[in-house]
Short mmCIF file of C-alpha atoms in Angstrom, two decimals:
data_model
loop_
_atom_site.label_atom_id
_atom_site.label_comp_id
_atom_site.label_asym_id
_atom_site.label_seq_id
_atom_site.Cartn_x
_atom_site.Cartn_y
_atom_site.Cartn_z
CA MET A 27 85.61 14.07 321.95
CA ASN A 28 87.03 10.77 319.42
CA MET A 29 86.61 11.28 316.23
CA ASP A 30 88.60 9.52 314.47
CA LYS A 31 91.51 11.62 312.41
CA ILE A 32 93.99 9.21 311.41
CA LYS A 33 91.46 7.30 309.44
CA PHE A 34 89.82 9.82 308.04
CA LYS A 35 93.13 12.56 307.27
CA LEU A 36 93.92 9.29 305.22
CA TYR A 37 90.40 8.92 303.67
CA LEU A 38 91.04 13.28 302.72
CA GLN A 39 94.37 12.78 301.07
CA ASN A 40 92.90 9.52 299.50
CA SER A 41 90.16 12.01 297.80
CA ASP A 42 89.62 12.93 294.50
CA SER A 43 87.27 16.16 295.34
CA ILE A 44 90.18 17.67 297.70
CA SER A 45 92.60 19.81 295.61
CA SER A 46 95.18 21.56 298.51
CA LYS A 47 95.87 17.96 300.13
CA SER A 48 97.72 18.85 303.03
CA ARG A 49 96.28 22.61 303.61
CA SER A 50 92.90 21.18 302.90
CA VAL A 51 93.07 18.51 305.25
CA THR A 52 94.33 19.62 307.83
CA SER A 53 91.13 22.93 307.22
CA ARG A 54 88.87 20.06 307.21
CA ILE A 55 90.64 18.01 310.34
CA SER A 56 90.90 21.34 312.35
CA LYS A 57 87.09 22.54 311.71
CA ALA A 58 85.59 19.18 312.73
CA LYS A 59 87.38 18.84 315.86
CA LYS A 60 86.17 22.89 316.08
CA ALA A 61 82.35 21.17 315.67
CA GLU A 62 83.22 18.29 318.13
CA GLU A 63 83.72 20.78 320.84
CA LEU A 64 81.84 23.81 320.29
CA LEU A 65 78.52 21.11 320.27
CA ASN A 66 80.33 19.10 323.73
CA ILE A 67 80.13 15.87 320.89
CA ASP A 68 82.18 13.34 319.36
CA LEU A 69 81.05 13.13 315.58
CA ASP A 70 81.83 9.24 315.48
CA ASP A 71 78.41 9.16 318.48
CA ILE A 72 75.85 10.75 315.45
CA VAL A 73 77.09 9.49 312.59
CA SER A 74 75.37 6.59 312.08
CA ASP A 75 71.69 8.38 311.74
CA LYS A 76 71.09 11.05 309.37
CA GLN A 77 68.46 12.83 311.44
CA LEU A 78 70.94 12.90 314.78
CA ILE A 79 72.98 14.63 311.83
CA GLN A 80 70.02 16.77 310.32
CA ALA A 81 69.87 18.09 314.21
CA THR A 82 73.12 18.12 314.72
CA LEU A 83 74.78 20.96 311.64
CA LEU A 84 70.55 22.33 313.37
CA LYS A 85 72.04 23.32 315.96
CA LEU A 86 75.38 24.09 315.05
CA LYS A 87 73.62 27.20 313.21
CA LYS A 88 71.85 28.07 315.99
CA ILE A 89 75.33 28.40 318.36
CA CYS A 90 77.20 30.20 315.41
CA ASP A 91 74.43 33.26 315.28
CA GLN A 92 73.93 33.07 319.10
CA ASN A 93 78.07 33.25 319.12
CA ASP A 94 78.30 35.74 316.13
CA ILE A 95 81.24 33.47 314.43
CA SER A 96 80.89 33.97 310.70
CA ARG A 97 79.10 32.01 308.05
CA ALA A 98 81.25 31.11 306.41
CA MET A 99 83.09 28.84 309.89
CA LEU A 100 80.34 27.56 309.86
CA TYR A 101 79.67 26.57 306.62
CA ALA A 102 83.55 25.20 306.93
CA MET A 103 82.00 23.18 310.14
CA SER A 104 79.56 21.58 308.25
CA ASN A 105 81.37 20.94 305.89
CA ALA A 106 83.69 18.60 307.98
CA ILE A 107 80.73 17.33 309.84
CA ARG A 108 78.93 15.41 306.13
CA GLN A 109 82.95 14.54 305.21
CA TYR A 110 83.32 12.95 308.58
CA TYR A 111 79.71 11.41 307.68
CA THR A 112 80.81 10.35 304.26
CA PHE A 113 84.05 9.25 305.84
CA ARG A 114 82.08 6.74 308.28
CA THR A 115 78.92 5.66 306.37
CA GLY A 116 80.81 6.13 302.78
CA ASP A 117 77.11 7.17 301.70
CA ARG A 118 76.24 11.90 301.19
CA LEU A 119 73.83 13.29 302.40
CA PRO A 120 71.02 15.16 300.77
CA LYS A 121 71.06 18.30 299.81
CA HIS A 122 68.29 19.48 301.08
CA PHE A 123 70.43 19.20 305.11
CA THR A 124 72.84 22.00 304.31
CA ASN A 125 69.74 23.60 302.71
CA GLN A 126 68.18 24.92 305.77
CA LEU A 127 71.81 26.53 306.79
CA SER A 128 71.52 29.03 304.52
CA SER A 129 68.60 30.73 306.36
#
């Protein structure tokens, strides 16, 4: 699991959408790493394929449901994955990818 933490951190620190920089940035990196660990993946291996990202988000939901991991943690990890996707591709994931997590 070799997510590019240093460049991701810089990307998040420069993001206009994050207000509380140090705490929020650290939290997002932590959640992305937690997702990698739970899923036993490297985010860099999946971010180039939207369908693989979608499957990964659904797998994350299933793992969270099976292990009584809170919805808040699921959403935080999913958000970190989406932001990592945007960081790597410059693109945003379609809304329907994340809407599936609430069902």
